[in-house]
XYZ file of C-alpha atoms in Angstrom:
495
model
C 0.000 0.000 0.000
C 2.774 2.447 0.920
C 4.684 1.807 -2.297
C 1.567 2.103 -4.426
C 0.605 5.391 -2.825
C 4.149 6.731 -3.083
C 4.383 5.794 -6.754
C 1.060 7.410 -7.593
C 1.681 10.595 -5.648
C 5.186 11.018 -7.046
C 3.874 10.511 -10.579
C 1.127 13.050 -9.960
C 3.395 15.824 -8.718
C 6.110 15.282 -11.315
C 3.633 15.252 -14.182
C 1.953 18.376 -12.833
C 5.280 20.195 -12.943
C 6.287 19.052 -16.436
C 2.935 19.856 -18.135
C 4.040 18.822 -21.619
C 1.722 18.737 -24.638
C -0.970 16.088 -24.420
C -3.140 14.461 -27.031
C -5.932 13.470 -24.619
C -7.716 15.909 -22.358
C -10.268 15.145 -19.701
C -13.863 16.384 -19.851
C -17.024 16.163 -17.761
C -20.355 15.292 -19.360
C -23.777 16.680 -18.470
C -24.307 13.948 -15.886
C -21.145 14.883 -14.005
C -19.025 11.931 -15.128
C -15.457 12.302 -16.389
C -13.818 10.877 -19.488
C -11.218 11.785 -22.125
C -11.391 13.223 -25.621
C -8.924 14.012 -28.386
C -7.525 17.502 -27.937
C -7.483 18.244 -31.676
C -10.673 16.589 -32.941
C -12.755 16.926 -29.751
C -13.916 13.329 -30.230
C -14.529 11.161 -27.183
C -11.777 8.547 -26.837
C -12.514 7.211 -23.364
C -16.147 7.098 -22.249
C -17.230 9.444 -19.444
C -18.000 6.996 -16.632
C -15.718 8.076 -13.794
C -16.533 10.212 -10.766
C -13.189 11.953 -11.267
C -10.308 11.721 -13.734
C -6.793 13.183 -13.716
C -5.001 14.681 -16.709
C -2.518 12.499 -18.581
C 0.030 15.328 -18.943
C 3.320 13.726 -20.090
C 2.566 10.265 -18.722
C 1.162 7.298 -20.630
C -1.078 6.460 -17.687
C -3.035 8.393 -15.098
C -5.689 7.781 -12.450
C -9.471 7.646 -12.371
C -11.801 6.923 -9.486
C -15.272 5.711 -8.669
C -16.946 6.782 -5.460
C -14.823 9.884 -4.809
C -16.487 13.281 -4.443
C -15.580 16.968 -4.580
C -15.864 18.888 -1.305
C -15.016 22.247 -2.900
C -11.877 24.375 -3.112
C -10.167 21.633 -5.151
C -10.556 19.190 -2.245
C -11.370 15.622 -3.260
C -12.717 13.099 -0.774
C -11.705 9.452 -1.197
C -12.493 8.428 2.380
C -15.499 6.155 1.759
C -14.508 2.507 2.127
C -15.988 1.682 -1.278
C -13.939 4.233 -3.260
C -11.933 2.576 -6.025
C -8.918 4.240 -7.640
C -7.774 2.771 -10.949
C -4.826 3.299 -13.194
C -5.821 3.896 -16.824
C -3.875 4.138 -20.083
C -4.625 6.195 -23.196
C -6.554 3.309 -24.737
C -8.945 3.284 -21.793
C -7.527 0.074 -20.340
C -7.676 0.068 -16.552
C -5.396 -1.826 -14.232
C -5.502 -2.935 -10.621
C -7.377 -0.567 -8.290
C -5.360 0.892 -5.440
C -8.070 0.702 -2.789
C -8.427 3.613 -0.400
C -4.779 4.641 -0.113
C -5.691 8.227 -0.963
C -8.186 9.789 1.443
C -8.117 13.496 0.504
C -6.277 15.381 -2.195
C -5.710 19.074 -2.959
C -3.503 20.918 -5.419
C -0.618 20.905 -2.930
C -0.809 17.692 -0.945
C -2.225 14.203 -0.712
C -3.558 12.770 2.534
C -3.279 9.007 2.483
C -4.097 6.063 4.694
C -2.082 2.903 5.198
C -2.520 0.159 7.798
C -5.101 2.256 9.634
C -2.887 5.339 9.976
C -2.978 8.619 8.059
C -0.112 10.544 6.541
C 0.693 13.606 4.432
C 2.528 13.597 1.111
C 3.627 17.042 -0.060
C 5.395 18.336 -3.140
C 9.055 17.445 -2.794
C 8.485 14.572 -0.361
C 10.215 11.311 -1.222
C 8.525 9.076 1.357
C 5.001 8.601 2.635
C 4.978 8.193 6.433
C 1.594 7.317 8.003
C 1.691 8.555 11.609
C -1.673 10.102 12.557
C -4.787 8.423 13.953
C -7.033 10.808 12.031
C -6.875 13.648 9.508
C -10.019 15.490 8.439
C -10.771 18.762 6.634
C -12.110 21.653 8.672
C -15.778 22.277 8.011
C -16.683 24.325 6.163
C -13.436 23.682 4.323
C -11.237 26.793 4.186
C -7.946 25.090 3.305
C -6.963 23.576 6.660
C -6.995 20.031 8.039
C -7.289 18.845 11.633
C -4.784 16.160 12.629
C -5.025 13.823 15.610
C -2.576 11.485 17.325
C -3.036 9.786 20.700
C -6.347 11.683 21.156
C -4.684 15.094 20.856
C -5.548 17.455 18.005
C -3.583 19.949 15.948
C -3.990 21.619 12.561
C -2.132 21.875 9.247
C -2.674 24.277 6.372
C -3.289 23.428 2.711
C 0.455 22.968 2.117
C 0.849 20.519 4.989
C 2.578 22.953 7.371
C 1.635 22.578 11.040
C -0.107 25.744 12.235
C -1.376 24.364 15.568
C 0.588 21.701 17.495
C -1.109 18.466 18.544
C -1.789 19.369 22.156
C -5.531 20.063 22.307
C -8.388 17.784 23.357
C -10.721 19.520 20.922
C -10.569 22.057 18.091
C -13.847 23.330 16.656
C -15.112 25.953 14.223
C -18.337 26.986 12.490
C -16.701 28.904 9.638
C -13.219 27.399 9.095
C -11.522 30.739 9.827
C -11.625 30.985 13.630
C -11.193 28.054 16.004
C -12.009 27.304 19.624
C -9.156 25.419 21.288
C -9.827 23.222 24.297
C -7.606 21.466 26.807
C -9.289 19.115 29.248
C -12.243 16.775 28.834
C -15.797 17.715 29.736
C -19.065 18.996 28.336
C -18.094 21.571 25.734
C -20.662 24.119 26.948
C -19.913 23.615 30.629
C -17.246 26.145 31.680
C -15.731 24.215 34.576
C -12.358 25.319 35.853
C -10.520 22.181 34.722
C -11.517 23.005 31.143
C -9.343 25.588 29.419
C -10.421 27.228 26.161
C -8.916 29.794 23.840
C -9.323 31.142 20.308
C -6.991 30.942 17.287
C -7.324 31.979 13.658
C -6.777 29.718 10.630
C -3.096 30.693 10.493
C -2.584 29.341 14.002
C -2.246 32.725 15.709
C -3.519 32.575 19.291
C -6.038 35.394 19.719
C -7.259 34.435 23.199
C -4.943 32.332 25.423
C -6.306 29.231 27.108
C -8.286 30.078 30.212
C -11.574 29.606 32.057
C -13.617 30.611 29.026
C -17.010 29.117 28.134
C -16.616 29.594 24.391
C -18.834 27.843 21.841
C -20.105 28.313 18.271
C -17.539 30.684 16.810
C -18.467 32.188 13.435
C -17.908 35.367 11.408
C -15.744 37.004 14.036
C -18.040 36.468 17.027
C -18.373 33.738 19.617
C -21.000 32.591 22.097
C -19.803 32.793 25.699
C -21.376 30.818 28.557
C -20.956 31.978 32.156
C -22.239 30.568 35.419
C -24.215 33.319 37.111
C -26.106 32.548 40.307
C -25.534 28.836 39.775
C -27.091 28.872 36.292
C -25.553 29.062 32.839
C -26.140 32.333 31.010
C -25.134 33.094 27.427
C -23.720 36.192 25.776
C -21.585 37.164 22.779
C -17.900 38.146 22.555
C -15.606 38.870 19.622
C -12.557 36.770 18.720
C -10.448 38.805 21.172
C -12.893 37.987 24.015
C -14.291 41.522 24.129
C -17.899 41.590 25.315
C -20.555 42.435 22.734
C -23.602 41.124 24.578
C -23.496 40.401 28.322
C -24.314 36.847 29.391
C -28.019 37.286 30.090
C -29.824 34.702 27.946
C -30.812 31.257 29.201
C -29.941 29.579 25.901
C -29.057 30.302 22.294
C -28.725 28.605 18.922
C -25.879 29.048 16.433
C -25.241 32.161 14.344
C -26.590 32.483 10.820
C -25.843 35.528 8.673
C -24.890 37.419 11.832
C -28.161 36.605 13.627
C -28.810 34.244 16.504
C -32.059 32.995 18.121
C -32.018 33.532 21.910
C -34.382 32.734 24.755
C -35.108 33.630 28.356
C -36.765 31.362 30.931
C -36.290 28.346 28.641
C -35.006 24.889 29.520
C -33.265 21.913 27.932
C -35.314 18.739 27.460
C -34.192 15.390 26.075
C -36.552 13.361 23.901
C -34.703 10.111 23.329
C -31.221 11.147 22.204
C -32.387 14.549 20.936
C -31.872 17.698 22.980
C -34.479 20.441 22.578
C -34.450 23.970 23.960
C -38.064 24.604 24.907
C -40.510 26.913 26.670
C -39.618 30.460 27.661
C -39.667 33.532 25.420
C -37.682 33.794 22.196
C -36.135 36.537 20.119
C -33.448 37.346 17.534
C -30.159 39.147 18.291
C -27.573 40.324 15.748
C -23.812 39.939 16.184
C -23.558 43.519 17.453
C -25.939 42.761 20.301
C -29.000 44.520 18.914
C -32.247 42.728 19.711
C -33.950 42.580 16.312
C -36.835 40.780 18.002
C -36.722 41.123 21.779
C -37.745 38.152 23.945
C -40.961 39.281 25.599
C -43.510 37.897 28.027
C -46.194 40.286 26.824
C -48.213 40.637 23.630
C -46.538 39.047 20.641
C -44.555 36.603 22.770
C -42.800 33.930 20.715
C -43.063 30.622 22.565
C -40.667 28.579 20.437
C -38.042 28.903 17.720
C -35.799 26.510 15.866
C -32.384 27.324 14.410
C -32.025 28.852 10.948
C -32.716 26.501 8.037
C -32.129 27.829 4.517
C -32.143 31.365 5.862
C -35.497 31.060 7.654
C -36.448 30.527 11.301
C -39.558 28.544 12.207
C -41.447 29.980 15.190
C -44.743 29.516 16.997
C -46.960 31.563 19.262
C -49.280 30.034 21.830
C -47.771 26.545 21.468
C -46.451 24.267 24.190
C -43.834 21.570 24.064
C -45.020 18.014 24.809
C -42.120 15.602 25.171
C -44.490 12.631 25.463
C -45.718 13.198 21.905
C -44.902 10.856 19.101
C -42.131 12.471 17.030
C -43.960 11.935 13.747
C -47.059 13.691 15.094
C -45.142 16.709 16.324
C -43.672 17.736 19.629
C -45.343 21.147 19.802
C -49.032 21.323 20.587
C -51.494 24.089 19.792
C -50.647 27.623 18.773
C -49.946 29.156 15.383
C -46.795 28.984 13.258
C -44.829 31.384 11.052
C -41.337 32.235 9.746
C -38.635 34.883 10.235
C -36.059 35.600 7.498
C -32.264 36.052 7.734
C -32.707 39.809 8.332
C -34.828 39.165 11.412
C -38.058 40.217 9.707
C -41.285 38.270 10.234
C -42.069 37.209 6.656
C -44.859 34.791 7.520
C -46.937 35.737 10.573
C -48.114 33.000 12.914
C -51.247 31.985 10.991
C -50.768 28.264 10.315
C -51.833 25.383 12.542
C -48.676 23.483 11.632
C -45.519 24.225 9.666
C -42.267 22.465 8.837
C -38.813 23.916 8.203
C -37.741 25.028 4.736
C -36.278 22.321 2.499
C -35.153 23.120 -1.041
C -36.768 26.547 -0.861
C -40.237 25.424 0.248
C -41.945 24.828 3.587
C -45.015 22.692 4.197
C -47.846 24.497 6.005
C -51.161 23.220 7.341
C -54.477 24.797 8.233
C -57.004 22.643 10.041
C -60.646 23.531 10.652
C -62.665 20.969 12.535
C -61.734 17.672 10.840
C -60.695 19.175 7.511
C -56.910 19.364 7.167
C -55.462 21.306 4.226
C -51.793 21.083 3.200
C -49.853 23.490 0.993
C -46.368 24.939 0.471
C -44.965 28.452 0.801
C -41.758 29.987 -0.572
C -39.357 32.270 1.310
C -41.516 35.312 0.566
C -44.504 33.680 2.263
C -46.374 33.127 -0.990
C -48.460 29.950 -1.127
C -46.896 28.545 -4.291
C -48.843 25.308 -3.892
C -52.365 26.128 -2.699
C -53.748 24.465 0.410
C -55.696 21.306 -0.413
C -57.412 18.504 1.500
C -56.892 16.016 -1.341
C -53.956 14.385 0.456
C -53.492 13.171 4.023
C -49.821 14.130 3.932
C -47.135 15.376 1.531
C -43.373 14.964 1.920
C -40.873 17.707 1.041
C -40.030 18.515 -2.561
C -36.849 17.272 -4.156
C -36.029 17.599 -7.847
C -39.424 19.191 -8.425
C -41.542 16.323 -7.080
C -42.975 15.337 -3.700
C -44.638 12.131 -2.544
C -48.297 12.639 -1.562
C -50.380 10.169 0.474
C -54.073 9.826 -0.380
C -54.844 7.675 2.648
C -54.450 4.476 0.642
C -51.658 4.967 -1.888
C -48.805 7.347 -2.666
C -48.686 9.634 -5.697
C -46.206 12.340 -6.723
C -47.143 15.982 -7.238
C -45.203 18.692 -9.102
C -44.380 22.265 -8.101
C -47.778 23.452 -9.335
C -49.585 20.976 -7.110
C -50.612 18.811 -10.050
C -50.475 15.031 -9.761
C -47.508 14.121 -11.970
C -47.486 10.393 -11.117
C -50.754 8.646 -10.142
C -51.324 7.156 -6.699
C -50.256 3.523 -7.115
C -47.481 2.923 -4.579
C -47.683 1.551 -1.042
C -44.651 3.617 -0.031
C -42.706 6.319 -1.870
C -39.333 7.959 -1.235
C -38.134 11.322 -2.511
C -36.451 11.590 -5.895
C -32.664 11.521 -5.983
C -30.677 12.034 -9.203
C -33.820 11.529 -11.265
C -35.078 8.330 -9.628
C -37.151 7.349 -6.600
C -37.428 4.153 -4.567
C -41.036 2.947 -4.271
C -42.747 -0.015 -2.608
C -45.430 -2.253 -4.098
C -46.652 -5.330 -2.221
C -43.788 -4.991 0.287
C -41.131 -5.099 -2.468
C -38.983 -2.140 -3.442
C -38.103 -0.977 -6.928
C -37.114 2.157 -8.811
C -39.071 4.629 -10.959
C -38.112 7.620 -13.098
C -39.789 11.046 -13.078
C -42.448 9.757 -15.508
C -43.471 7.060 -13.052
C -42.026 4.300 -15.238
C -40.372 1.351 -13.521
C -36.627 1.270 -14.111
C -36.245 -1.633 -11.686
C -39.337 -3.758 -11.042
C -40.017 -4.107 -7.271
C -38.229 -7.219 -6.005
C -36.042 -6.132 -3.062
C -36.630 -6.047 0.692
C -34.565 -2.864 1.058
C -33.194 -0.383 -1.460
C -31.104 2.737 -0.840
C -29.318 5.128 -3.224
C -25.538 5.065 -2.904
C -24.662 8.698 -2.236
C -21.072 8.101 -3.322
C -21.891 6.557 -6.683
C -24.423 8.027 -9.040
C -27.111 5.623 -10.306
C -26.008 2.846 -7.945
C -28.273 1.317 -5.268
C -27.608 -0.833 -2.229
C -30.228 -3.588 -2.058
C -31.140 -6.614 0.039
C -32.833 -9.737 -1.272
C -33.263 -12.976 0.653
C -30.845 -11.653 3.307
C -28.136 -11.010 0.662
C -26.863 -7.436 0.395
C -25.251 -6.096 -2.773
C -25.200 -3.142 -5.189
C -27.018 -2.835 -8.517
C -26.970 -0.296 -11.352
C -29.915 1.124 -13.303
C -29.992 -2.005 -15.463
C -30.500 -4.010 -12.261
C -27.126 -5.646 -12.830
C -25.256 -6.787 -9.748
C -22.078 -4.716 -9.430
C -20.477 -6.101 -6.294
C -21.299 -7.642 -2.937
C -21.335 -5.762 0.312
């Protein structure tokens, strides 16, 4: 494994430096697959069927992969156990795959894995030395990677230089530019004295030395600070130099979005199963400068519940109460009316609906119920009912790729963005569309349909899931056997 990775990485960097004339160039087709075509004639020479392909440059061979994915900023992720990396020549002949030796790759370095350990291979290196227990990109990726050895974390930049030594129990960030450093093990939001926290930037400069700081959720130059006041945790906001912006006066907060943060007073934390909810109390919106865009209030207009920002919108309710004994699928909030606040802190949709879900793909499901008549529709981010309320369906899932599954009470259909029934109600169960196809169930067997409702794979499987690493590949189970199939229902490989 080490030799294979070393050979491939050396070849890659040398060829990238030489950059001689080439007769084959890579291209990506409309479906997102990579192949090669003649540079002069523009004719396809090697079919586009790879998730990623490297240039040939001066070499007679190069690499292609299946199962890898782009994380942005020229960062490629090969970490899934089913990723296959092949060598390929200019005739399209592939040779032995090299497994998962490469985990991540950028323009300047390769992060590889061998015998369960991770290592870094940089330009100019002559040997690959796996020595870390874990290496992972910061999220969102801004060029840095976190490295871990013996349960201690550090950080390297995009060239592989160490910017933070491996001496921290935890390093976290919400924007990839500023990081909370922690020494000591405990609840991250519990500022006990044995826990020391500080702040550093992406270049490794220490902005706030380690100390008794209750930092959490750092983003866009501001950080949430928790303090114990009168035996109870209170939350405020500081900048990256630990200068107070908002005093610690709120009982709980969510994370920042676009410089805004939902806050509450007189609220409490409640566990429902493994899920932690912040419930009850009065809610409002504060910006990163400390201005209360919507002030938490116990009087008229009190907001009884908020969720965190989703797609730039905050779900809220007035007059509702949290019921932790409720069935999750039936809703944890009872009574009241529901509306939405946008990323500027403006109430776009007043609390007029009897039920509402968060925004997904630009739309939110809303419900109005009078007596026993329940009408379901969808609104956009302006509050417009783009799909009028109707009682034709008992329930409708969220939209994906322009279609949503709708339950009549007996069977599932699919409706389009105008609310029209695009695929008739004929399925016992129906999943959302993904890459142009949806898994459906008929007589307890699962198959695959296209956007016209035509069966691509006749229902025959007990389970069926799209492989999110490989386009048009599905993991299935039949008679207790698990394997993968393509759109032709051909078995590709076993689990």
